[in-house]
Amino acid sequence: MTTSQETQRRPRGSLSRQSIGAAALRVIERDGLDSLTMRRVAGELSCGVMSLYSHVADADDLRGVVVGQLIDRLDLRPHEGESWQDATRRMLSTYADLAASFPRSFELLALADADQWPVAPHMERLADLLVTAGLTEEDALTALSVIDAYASGFLVIAVRNRPAVASAERAAPHRHDQLARLHHLDSYGTGSEVIIAGLEQRFEGHRAGRKP
Amino acid sequence: MTTSQETQRRPRGSLSRQSIGAAALRVIERDGLDSLTMRRVAGELSCGVMSLYSHVADADDLRGVVVGQLIDRLDLRPHEGESWQDATRRMLSTYADLAASFPRSFELLALADADQWPVAPHMERLADLLVTAGLTEEDALTALSVIDAYASGFLVIAVRNRPAVASAERAAPHRHDQLARLHHLDSYGTGSEVIIAGLEQRFEGHRAGRKP
DNA sequence: ACCTGAACACCGTTCAAGT
DNA sequence: ACCTGAACACCGTTCAAGT
């Protein structure tokens, strides 16, 4: 009897940058960033490894697709009549939320090349957000530089060192552990306010006519 | 005729964590962080791959040795009568110097687990530096958290995106390029001062008796 | 145009064995 | 105790070939 192939070919339209990126995101969050390999993504999609190369140039391009999908999850449109301080707070907490939702993918976005697709247009949008909230173009770039560096550094380190949560080993926290954890888990908001205060002072200096 | 082996065995004492770490550092700075592999370090030392495992537990431990050697290059002992502001400026510029000297290894230190060897004792030393300069223990930890996150984020991003310098393509910089470069190459000092100003304001608030 | 398998040059690490 | 080579289970990507 003529048995039809058990491993049937994938229908032509069933793969796309979109679906490949989504599969990559699932792989990273399930197995870790080091497990993002062409072969595992192909496994996740039950397709041949080389099929991916019809939609994605190489492994680096694949990471770019993931970063694009992370950016798409951010909602950072200007709010009506929002102060630049509140816009900054919203940016910082939105980033923190994303890091909490996608802890193992987050650093792909946070440490990505800010001058290149897909991050560059995103940064422009963030600058617009601050300009809309009342800052000059120059002040917006100054603010964005500090904010982005702080959020990226803090959240990447926090998320890399995040304790393997939910384990039953939450018994008697040592002082050393407390200090370490306080340092990098609860102080994000404190640092945010420190930076906002520093920016306020610098921008007031501008208006008072002191040298920039 | 009885030819003696061309590939002579390595003398017993000639390998160590120290020499292996130094070789690893050379490999990273010459070929990039992705090229730090057990096999390439073995090649650099002209020894068998498995010889490394007598001194180093695994690839992760090897990265730890590199981080330790980077930390050893930092000179951050307390200075006599130094204000916490100046101590902070010294910390920030020392980190920047290290990032400039070891651009491809730097992120191993910057993004390493701060609660673990060899970074944890280093962080304690940094906290001591700020306490010696006059901050309370609590304020020192607050400052260190912001400073470390900012420096790590800024410098890792800057160093990852550093232009392939020295090429002859420094002709007519577009406006977009200028903005992008200004954003992440010259503004490190600006951000440092913003953070110091923000910390000053917060710590003054303490002394004035406002709620922490 | 899109999907595929074999092949090549890598990788970390285990194992058994030399000195 | 320290050094080693073969072997195993991976990896990205090239190539030639199917539909």
Tab-separated table of C-alpha atoms (C1' of nucleotides) in Angstrom:
chain	number	residue	atom	x	y	z
A	1	MET	CA	0.000	0.000	0.000
A	2	THR	CA	1.200	3.520	-0.798
A	3	THR	CA	1.479	5.245	2.569
A	4	SER	CA	1.412	9.031	2.383
A	5	GLN	CA	4.403	10.675	4.143
A	6	GLU	CA	3.975	10.758	7.911
A	7	THR	CA	5.995	13.980	8.255
A	8	GLN	CA	3.846	16.161	6.024
A	9	ARG	CA	5.236	19.354	4.522
A	10	ARG	CA	4.284	22.617	6.083
A	11	PRO	CA	1.691	24.625	4.068
A	12	ARG	CA	3.288	27.493	2.212
A	13	GLY	CA	1.892	30.491	4.087
A	14	SER	CA	2.108	29.134	7.619
A	15	LEU	CA	5.455	30.728	8.522
A	16	SER	CA	6.126	34.460	8.911
A	17	ARG	CA	8.441	36.867	10.725
A	18	GLN	CA	5.541	37.421	13.119
A	19	SER	CA	4.961	33.760	14.000
A	20	ILE	CA	8.695	33.048	14.145
A	21	GLY	CA	9.236	35.987	16.497
A	22	ALA	CA	6.392	34.840	18.734
A	23	ALA	CA	7.845	31.331	18.875
A	24	ALA	CA	11.265	32.780	19.724
A	25	LEU	CA	9.737	34.797	22.560
A	26	ARG	CA	8.074	31.647	23.938
A	27	VAL	CA	11.364	29.740	23.769
A	28	ILE	CA	13.279	32.479	25.598
A	29	GLU	CA	10.735	32.870	28.397
A	30	ARG	CA	10.406	29.125	28.844
A	31	ASP	CA	14.046	28.029	28.524
A	32	GLY	CA	16.217	31.152	28.853
A	33	LEU	CA	18.016	33.497	26.487
A	34	ASP	CA	20.856	31.060	25.852
A	35	SER	CA	18.296	28.590	24.533
A	36	LEU	CA	17.209	30.923	21.739
A	37	THR	CA	18.658	28.960	18.833
A	38	MET	CA	17.467	28.529	15.282
A	39	ARG	CA	17.070	24.831	15.904
A	40	ARG	CA	14.883	25.231	18.986
A	41	VAL	CA	12.664	27.820	17.336
A	42	ALA	CA	12.256	25.433	14.418
A	43	GLY	CA	11.349	22.710	16.897
A	44	GLU	CA	8.803	25.016	18.556
A	45	LEU	CA	7.196	25.534	15.146
A	46	SER	CA	7.612	21.908	14.011
A	47	CYS	CA	9.406	22.986	10.867
A	48	GLY	CA	12.814	22.403	9.379
A	49	VAL	CA	15.591	24.639	10.649
A	50	MET	CA	16.293	26.055	7.210
A	51	SER	CA	12.681	27.107	6.714
A	52	LEU	CA	13.323	29.965	9.136
A	53	TYR	CA	15.861	31.451	6.750
A	54	SER	CA	13.101	32.256	4.248
A	55	HIS	CA	11.795	34.892	6.670
A	56	VAL	CA	14.764	35.818	8.821
A	57	ALA	CA	18.277	36.687	7.646
A	58	ASP	CA	20.166	35.058	10.515
A	59	ALA	CA	20.120	34.590	14.287
A	60	ASP	CA	20.825	38.273	14.863
A	61	ASP	CA	17.888	39.302	12.698
A	62	LEU	CA	15.720	36.890	14.695
A	63	ARG	CA	16.670	38.694	17.907
A	64	GLY	CA	15.717	41.946	16.178
A	65	VAL	CA	12.246	40.569	15.457
A	66	VAL	CA	11.856	39.677	19.140
A	67	VAL	CA	12.900	43.200	20.157
A	68	GLY	CA	10.333	44.632	17.747
A	69	GLN	CA	7.581	42.537	19.314
A	70	LEU	CA	8.603	43.693	22.794
A	71	ILE	CA	8.461	47.338	21.684
A	72	ASP	CA	4.981	46.715	20.242
A	73	ARG	CA	3.799	45.782	23.734
A	74	LEU	CA	4.756	49.185	25.142
A	75	ASP	CA	2.037	51.822	25.265
A	76	LEU	CA	3.792	55.171	25.466
A	77	ARG	CA	1.597	57.617	23.573
A	78	PRO	CA	1.496	61.182	24.955
A	79	HIS	CA	-1.185	61.831	27.597
A	80	GLU	CA	-3.226	65.023	27.638
A	81	GLY	CA	-1.648	67.759	29.782
A	82	GLU	CA	0.867	65.419	31.409
A	83	SER	CA	3.928	67.010	33.049
A	84	TRP	CA	7.338	65.801	31.882
A	85	GLN	CA	7.855	64.480	35.390
A	86	ASP	CA	4.766	62.288	35.151
A	87	ALA	CA	5.645	61.241	31.597
A	88	THR	CA	9.043	60.163	32.921
A	89	ARG	CA	7.439	58.194	35.752
A	90	ARG	CA	5.163	56.513	33.230
A	91	MET	CA	8.103	55.588	30.985
A	92	LEU	CA	10.055	54.147	33.889
A	93	SER	CA	7.183	52.065	35.248
A	94	THR	CA	6.186	50.851	31.795
A	95	TYR	CA	9.718	49.563	31.300
A	96	ALA	CA	9.625	47.880	34.688
A	97	ASP	CA	6.317	46.211	33.809
A	98	LEU	CA	7.776	44.900	30.557
A	99	ALA	CA	10.831	43.553	32.399
A	100	ALA	CA	8.517	41.776	34.842
A	101	SER	CA	6.387	40.310	32.046
A	102	PHE	CA	9.300	39.178	29.851
A	103	PRO	CA	12.214	38.859	32.276
A	104	ARG	CA	14.401	36.724	30.029
A	105	SER	CA	13.829	38.649	26.790
A	106	PHE	CA	13.960	42.121	28.277
A	107	GLU	CA	17.699	42.610	27.969
A	108	LEU	CA	17.501	42.113	24.215
A	109	LEU	CA	15.578	45.395	24.113
A	110	ALA	CA	17.351	47.172	26.958
A	111	LEU	CA	20.859	46.616	25.608
A	112	ALA	CA	20.037	46.805	21.901
A	113	ASP	CA	21.690	49.297	19.597
A	114	ALA	CA	19.642	52.482	20.086
A	115	ASP	CA	20.719	53.878	16.728
A	116	GLN	CA	19.297	51.046	14.669
A	117	TRP	CA	16.027	49.414	13.771
A	118	PRO	CA	13.818	48.584	15.600
A	119	VAL	CA	14.917	50.641	18.600
A	120	ALA	CA	15.728	53.962	16.908
A	121	PRO	CA	12.104	54.839	15.966
A	122	HIS	CA	11.050	53.834	19.479
A	123	MET	CA	13.570	56.238	21.016
A	124	GLU	CA	12.280	59.024	18.777
A	125	ARG	CA	8.780	58.349	20.092
A	126	LEU	CA	10.048	58.588	23.665
A	127	ALA	CA	11.742	61.907	22.889
A	128	ASP	CA	8.471	63.164	21.360
A	129	LEU	CA	6.657	62.146	24.530
A	130	LEU	CA	8.907	64.402	26.607
A	131	VAL	CA	8.733	67.286	24.114
A	132	THR	CA	4.938	67.064	24.109
A	133	ALA	CA	5.088	67.228	27.911
A	134	GLY	CA	6.869	70.586	27.638
A	135	LEU	CA	10.614	69.980	27.460
A	136	THR	CA	12.814	71.533	24.796
A	137	GLU	CA	14.299	69.155	22.261
A	138	GLU	CA	17.696	69.407	23.951
A	139	ASP	CA	16.367	68.845	27.456
A	140	ALA	CA	14.304	65.907	26.225
A	141	LEU	CA	17.434	64.219	24.861
A	142	THR	CA	19.329	64.877	28.087
A	143	ALA	CA	16.491	63.401	30.122
A	144	LEU	CA	16.077	60.433	27.801
A	145	SER	CA	19.764	59.593	27.996
A	146	VAL	CA	19.790	59.387	31.793
A	147	ILE	CA	16.416	57.688	32.037
A	148	ASP	CA	17.198	55.044	29.445
A	149	ALA	CA	20.628	54.251	30.895
A	150	TYR	CA	19.245	54.003	34.432
A	151	ALA	CA	16.219	51.888	33.555
A	152	SER	CA	18.221	49.591	31.290
A	153	GLY	CA	21.005	49.046	33.792
A	154	PHE	CA	18.775	48.634	36.808
A	155	LEU	CA	16.226	46.323	35.231
A	156	VAL	CA	18.700	44.109	33.368
A	157	ILE	CA	20.701	43.542	36.539
A	158	ALA	CA	17.545	43.035	38.614
A	159	VAL	CA	16.068	40.557	36.178
A	160	ARG	CA	19.313	38.603	35.736
A	161	ASN	CA	19.648	38.238	39.506
A	162	ARG	CA	15.989	37.667	40.178
A	163	PRO	CA	15.616	34.938	42.787
A	164	ALA	CA	14.057	31.686	41.603
A	165	VAL	CA	10.771	32.843	43.055
A	166	ALA	CA	7.900	30.809	44.518
A	167	SER	CA	10.225	28.280	46.118
A	168	ALA	CA	9.433	27.403	49.731
A	169	GLU	CA	12.807	28.783	50.866
A	170	ARG	CA	11.444	32.104	52.129
A	171	ALA	CA	12.172	31.290	55.754
A	172	ALA	CA	14.674	33.424	57.699
A	173	PRO	CA	16.246	36.059	55.448
A	174	HIS	CA	19.806	36.888	56.519
A	175	ARG	CA	20.845	40.523	56.862
A	176	HIS	CA	23.192	40.211	53.912
A	177	ASP	CA	20.426	38.892	51.696
A	178	GLN	CA	18.102	41.665	52.792
A	179	LEU	CA	20.653	44.329	51.899
A	180	ALA	CA	21.369	42.722	48.557
A	181	ARG	CA	17.723	42.389	47.687
A	182	LEU	CA	16.783	45.852	48.892
A	183	HIS	CA	19.580	47.206	46.795
A	184	HIS	CA	18.201	45.873	43.576
A	185	LEU	CA	14.523	45.100	43.916
A	186	ASP	CA	12.736	47.858	45.820
A	187	SER	CA	14.919	50.842	45.123
A	188	TYR	CA	13.910	51.302	41.492
A	189	GLY	CA	11.296	53.905	42.417
A	190	THR	CA	13.684	55.706	44.753
A	191	GLY	CA	16.257	56.019	41.983
A	192	SER	CA	13.577	57.227	39.602
A	193	GLU	CA	12.686	60.100	41.915
A	194	VAL	CA	16.369	60.947	42.452
A	195	ILE	CA	16.814	61.287	38.700
A	196	ILE	CA	13.652	63.353	38.252
A	197	ALA	CA	14.779	65.695	41.049
A	198	GLY	CA	18.202	66.039	39.445
A	199	LEU	CA	16.641	66.829	36.062
A	200	GLU	CA	14.263	69.405	37.606
A	201	GLN	CA	17.201	71.200	39.147
A	202	ARG	CA	19.165	71.174	35.900
A	203	PHE	CA	16.242	72.460	33.831
A	204	GLU	CA	15.436	75.206	36.356
A	205	GLY	CA	19.060	76.275	36.059
A	206	HIS	CA	18.436	76.724	32.344
A	207	ARG	CA	15.427	78.972	32.862
A	208	ALA	CA	17.276	81.030	35.483
A	209	GLY	CA	19.848	81.765	32.791
A	210	ARG	CA	22.745	79.846	34.320
A	211	LYS	CA	25.196	78.296	31.912
A	212	PRO	CA	23.855	74.994	30.505
B	1	MET	CA	64.408	5.963	14.426
B	2	THR	CA	62.630	6.839	17.681
B	3	THR	CA	61.386	10.405	17.156
B	4	SER	CA	60.488	12.233	20.345
B	5	GLN	CA	56.895	13.603	20.283
B	6	GLU	CA	56.639	16.882	18.335
B	7	THR	CA	53.706	18.115	20.454
B	8	GLN	CA	55.398	18.146	23.830
B	9	ARG	CA	53.356	18.028	27.013
B	10	ARG	CA	52.858	21.200	28.935
B	11	PRO	CA	54.968	21.432	32.171
B	12	ARG	CA	52.877	20.797	35.233
B	13	GLY	CA	52.798	24.229	36.850
B	14	SER	CA	52.406	26.353	33.748
B	15	LEU	CA	48.596	26.720	33.917
B	16	SER	CA	46.651	28.623	36.584
B	17	ARG	CA	43.370	30.482	37.076
B	18	GLN	CA	45.413	33.660	36.709
B	19	SER	CA	47.030	32.789	33.373
B	20	ILE	CA	43.802	31.298	32.023
B	21	GLY	CA	41.882	34.448	32.968
B	22	ALA	CA	44.488	36.662	31.306
B	23	ALA	CA	44.297	34.575	28.136
B	24	ALA	CA	40.508	34.810	28.196
B	25	LEU	CA	40.708	38.601	28.515
B	26	ARG	CA	43.048	38.750	25.512
B	27	VAL	CA	40.697	36.564	23.456
B	28	ILE	CA	37.664	38.736	24.281
B	29	GLU	CA	39.357	42.042	23.501
B	30	ARG	CA	40.841	40.701	20.276
B	31	ASP	CA	37.911	38.676	18.906
B	32	GLY	CA	34.799	39.728	20.839
B	33	LEU	CA	32.783	38.347	23.732
B	34	ASP	CA	31.087	35.689	21.600
B	35	SER	CA	34.535	34.291	20.829
B	36	LEU	CA	35.259	33.532	24.475
B	37	THR	CA	35.132	29.744	24.268
B	38	MET	CA	37.015	27.076	26.120
B	39	ARG	CA	38.522	25.912	22.855
B	40	ARG	CA	39.840	29.336	21.852
B	41	VAL	CA	41.323	30.008	25.283
B	42	ALA	CA	43.028	26.621	25.077
B	43	GLY	CA	44.350	27.624	21.652
B	44	GLU	CA	45.613	30.932	23.050
B	45	LEU	CA	47.529	28.976	25.679
B	46	SER	CA	48.564	26.154	23.312
B	47	CYS	CA	47.133	23.542	25.621
B	48	GLY	CA	44.469	20.894	25.342
B	49	VAL	CA	40.909	22.050	25.950
B	50	MET	CA	40.406	19.749	28.869
B	51	SER	CA	43.486	21.079	30.662
B	52	LEU	CA	41.482	24.194	31.495
B	53	TYR	CA	39.074	22.129	33.572
B	54	SER	CA	41.805	21.442	36.128
B	55	HIS	CA	41.672	25.128	37.129
B	56	VAL	CA	38.228	26.297	36.138
B	57	ALA	CA	34.912	24.597	36.824
B	58	ASP	CA	33.196	25.483	33.566
B	59	ALA	CA	32.702	28.313	31.079
B	60	ASP	CA	30.698	30.327	33.604
B	61	ASP	CA	33.456	30.069	36.179
B	62	LEU	CA	35.918	31.234	33.517
B	63	ARG	CA	33.833	34.382	32.992
B	64	GLY	CA	33.931	34.885	36.763
B	65	VAL	CA	37.734	34.811	36.699
B	66	VAL	CA	37.725	37.482	33.979
B	67	VAL	CA	35.374	39.655	36.060
B	68	GLY	CA	37.712	39.264	39.032
B	69	GLN	CA	40.659	40.457	36.982
B	70	LEU	CA	38.696	43.482	35.775
B	71	ILE	CA	37.798	44.393	39.354
B	72	ASP	CA	41.478	44.104	40.312
B	73	ARG	CA	42.257	46.870	37.811
B	74	LEU	CA	39.951	49.330	39.593
B	75	ASP	CA	41.559	51.624	42.143
B	76	LEU	CA	38.773	52.804	44.421
B	77	ARG	CA	40.331	53.197	47.856
B	78	PRO	CA	38.945	56.068	49.975
B	79	HIS	CA	40.716	59.415	49.521
B	80	GLU	CA	41.510	61.679	52.446
B	81	GLY	CA	38.763	64.223	53.169
B	82	GLU	CA	36.920	63.544	49.909
B	83	SER	CA	33.255	64.616	49.714
B	84	TRP	CA	30.731	61.936	48.759
B	85	GLN	CA	30.061	63.946	45.614
B	86	ASP	CA	33.702	63.727	44.554
B	87	ALA	CA	33.892	60.077	45.545
B	88	THR	CA	30.861	59.473	43.311
B	89	ARG	CA	32.486	61.348	40.414
B	90	ARG	CA	35.626	59.261	40.886
B	91	MET	CA	33.638	56.009	40.871
B	92	LEU	CA	31.787	56.992	37.720
B	93	SER	CA	34.885	58.062	35.805
B	94	THR	CA	36.854	55.020	36.952
B	95	TYR	CA	34.122	52.804	35.532
B	96	ALA	CA	34.170	54.767	32.286
B	97	ASP	CA	37.933	54.357	32.035
B	98	LEU	CA	37.629	50.616	32.540
B	99	ALA	CA	34.936	50.409	29.865
B	100	ALA	CA	37.219	52.309	27.479
B	101	SER	CA	40.190	50.059	28.249
B	102	PHE	CA	38.281	46.763	28.043
B	103	PRO	CA	35.259	47.570	25.884
B	104	ARG	CA	34.374	43.986	25.005
B	105	SER	CA	34.855	42.497	28.488
B	106	PHE	CA	33.279	45.336	30.432
B	107	GLU	CA	29.716	44.059	30.309
B	108	LEU	CA	30.757	40.851	32.056
B	109	LEU	CA	31.435	43.003	35.116
B	110	ALA	CA	28.664	45.560	34.624
B	111	LEU	CA	25.876	43.010	34.283
B	112	ALA	CA	27.241	40.402	36.667
B	113	ASP	CA	25.300	39.189	39.658
B	114	ALA	CA	26.008	41.815	42.341
B	115	ASP	CA	25.148	39.395	45.148
B	116	GLN	CA	27.795	36.840	44.257
B	117	TRP	CA	31.540	36.433	44.042
B	118	PRO	CA	33.529	38.263	42.788
B	119	VAL	CA	31.255	41.314	42.555
B	120	ALA	CA	29.705	41.277	46.025
B	121	PRO	CA	32.922	42.155	47.940
B	122	HIS	CA	33.606	44.870	45.362
B	123	MET	CA	30.174	46.423	45.959
B	124	GLU	CA	30.846	46.384	49.707
B	125	ARG	CA	34.055	48.309	49.067
B	126	LEU	CA	32.149	50.884	47.021
B	127	ALA	CA	29.619	51.299	49.818
B	128	ASP	CA	32.491	51.767	52.304
B	129	LEU	CA	33.934	54.450	50.039
B	130	LEU	CA	30.722	56.455	50.288
B	131	VAL	CA	30.350	55.900	54.037
B	132	THR	CA	33.934	57.071	54.578
B	133	ALA	CA	33.036	60.167	52.553
B	134	GLY	CA	30.313	60.966	55.075
B	135	LEU	CA	27.096	59.270	53.989
B	136	THR	CA	25.017	57.142	56.343
B	137	GLU	CA	24.905	53.435	55.570
B	138	GLU	CA	21.380	53.782	54.205
B	139	ASP	CA	22.169	56.790	52.028
B	140	ALA	CA	25.288	55.063	50.726
B	141	LEU	CA	23.217	52.091	49.556
B	142	THR	CA	20.667	54.374	47.934
B	143	ALA	CA	23.404	56.265	46.113
B	144	LEU	CA	25.208	53.093	45.090
B	145	SER	CA	22.056	51.598	43.642
B	146	VAL	CA	21.407	54.569	41.330
B	147	ILE	CA	25.062	55.087	40.447
B	148	ASP	CA	25.702	51.438	39.621
B	149	ALA	CA	22.546	51.071	37.538
B	150	TYR	CA	23.245	54.282	35.614
B	151	ALA	CA	26.929	53.566	34.952
B	152	SER	CA	26.265	49.942	34.003
B	153	GLY	CA	23.416	50.762	31.652
B	154	PHE	CA	25.063	53.754	30.036
B	155	LEU	CA	28.479	52.216	29.525
B	156	VAL	CA	27.294	48.814	28.312
B	157	ILE	CA	25.039	50.426	25.726
B	158	ALA	CA	27.748	52.924	24.726
B	159	VAL	CA	30.380	50.238	24.371
B	160	ARG	CA	28.143	47.848	22.445
B	161	ASN	CA	27.248	50.598	19.972
B	162	ARG	CA	30.704	52.103	19.781
B	163	PRO	CA	31.388	52.965	16.159
B	164	ALA	CA	34.074	50.924	14.403
B	165	VAL	CA	36.461	53.777	15.038
B	166	ALA	CA	39.476	54.922	12.995
B	167	SER	CA	37.823	54.153	9.694
B	168	ALA	CA	38.123	56.903	7.066
B	169	GLU	CA	34.338	57.359	6.990
B	170	ARG	CA	34.307	60.450	9.214
B	171	ALA	CA	33.185	62.749	6.410
B	172	ALA	CA	29.864	64.587	6.665
B	173	PRO	CA	27.978	63.581	9.836
B	174	HIS	CA	24.217	63.665	9.303
B	175	ARG	CA	22.004	65.328	11.880
B	176	HIS	CA	20.492	62.002	12.869
B	177	ASP	CA	23.919	60.515	13.504
B	178	GLN	CA	24.951	63.519	15.563
B	179	LEU	CA	21.902	63.232	17.783
B	180	ALA	CA	22.398	59.514	18.206
B	181	ARG	CA	26.063	59.890	19.083
B	182	LEU	CA	25.548	62.850	21.376
B	183	HIS	CA	22.896	60.862	23.121
B	184	HIS	CA	25.219	58.070	24.128
B	185	LEU	CA	28.825	59.198	23.992
B	186	ASP	CA	29.237	62.691	25.440
B	187	SER	CA	26.339	62.843	27.852
B	188	TYR	CA	27.796	60.471	30.456
B	189	GLY	CA	29.146	63.369	32.514
B	190	THR	CA	25.905	65.301	32.222
B	191	GLY	CA	23.942	62.372	33.556
B	192	SER	CA	26.444	61.911	36.354
B	193	GLU	CA	25.868	65.483	37.539
B	194	VAL	CA	22.094	65.081	37.246
B	195	ILE	CA	22.243	62.072	39.539
B	196	ILE	CA	24.550	63.774	42.044
B	197	ALA	CA	22.213	66.796	42.169
B	198	GLY	CA	19.239	64.512	42.713
B	199	LEU	CA	21.023	62.674	45.524
B	200	GLU	CA	22.062	65.966	47.178
B	201	GLN	CA	18.455	67.095	47.221
B	202	ARG	CA	17.258	63.786	48.655
B	203	PHE	CA	19.888	63.723	51.408
B	204	GLU	CA	19.237	67.369	52.321
B	205	GLY	CA	15.576	66.452	52.662
B	206	HIS	CA	16.650	63.861	55.242
B	207	ARG	CA	18.553	66.386	57.319
B	208	ALA	CA	15.672	68.864	57.121
B	209	GLY	CA	13.542	66.163	58.743
B	210	ARG	CA	11.253	65.464	55.804
B	211	LYS	CA	9.977	61.938	55.397
B	212	PRO	CA	12.617	59.674	53.752
C	1	DA	C1'	8.716	31.814	-3.411
C	2	DC	C1'	8.898	28.948	0.167
C	3	DC	C1'	10.261	24.689	2.512
C	4	DT	C1'	13.691	20.975	3.359
C	5	DG	C1'	17.867	17.528	4.721
C	6	DA	C1'	22.703	16.692	4.496
C	7	DA	C1'	27.026	18.493	5.423
C	8	DC	C1'	30.609	21.513	7.533
C	9	DA	C1'	32.899	23.870	10.976
C	10	DC	C1'	32.072	25.063	15.301
C	11	DC	C1'	30.661	24.652	20.690
C	12	DG	C1'	30.736	22.705	26.173
C	13	DT	C1'	31.400	18.874	28.720
C	14	DT	C1'	31.922	13.635	30.085
C	15	DC	C1'	34.848	9.896	30.190
C	16	DA	C1'	38.723	7.104	30.338
C	17	DA	C1'	43.446	7.324	30.294
C	18	DG	C1'	48.040	8.941	30.486
C	19	DT	C1'	52.165	11.250	33.705
D	1	DA	C1'	47.384	16.513	40.909
D	2	DC	C1'	47.541	17.957	36.539
D	3	DC	C1'	47.329	17.329	31.557
D	4	DT	C1'	45.237	15.053	27.429
D	5	DG	C1'	42.307	13.082	23.112
D	6	DA	C1'	38.159	10.867	21.660
D	7	DA	C1'	33.393	11.028	21.801
D	8	DC	C1'	28.667	12.974	22.416
D	9	DA	C1'	25.157	16.141	21.950
D	10	DC	C1'	24.712	20.464	20.643
D	11	DC	C1'	25.161	25.100	17.550
D	12	DG	C1'	24.734	28.553	12.888
D	13	DT	C1'	24.940	28.550	8.246
D	14	DT	C1'	25.984	26.955	3.176
D	15	DC	C1'	24.509	24.247	-0.445
D	16	DA	C1'	21.856	21.713	-3.504
D	17	DA	C1'	17.439	20.171	-4.181
D	18	DG	C1'	12.625	19.554	-3.872
D	19	DT	C1'	7.470	21.823	-4.563
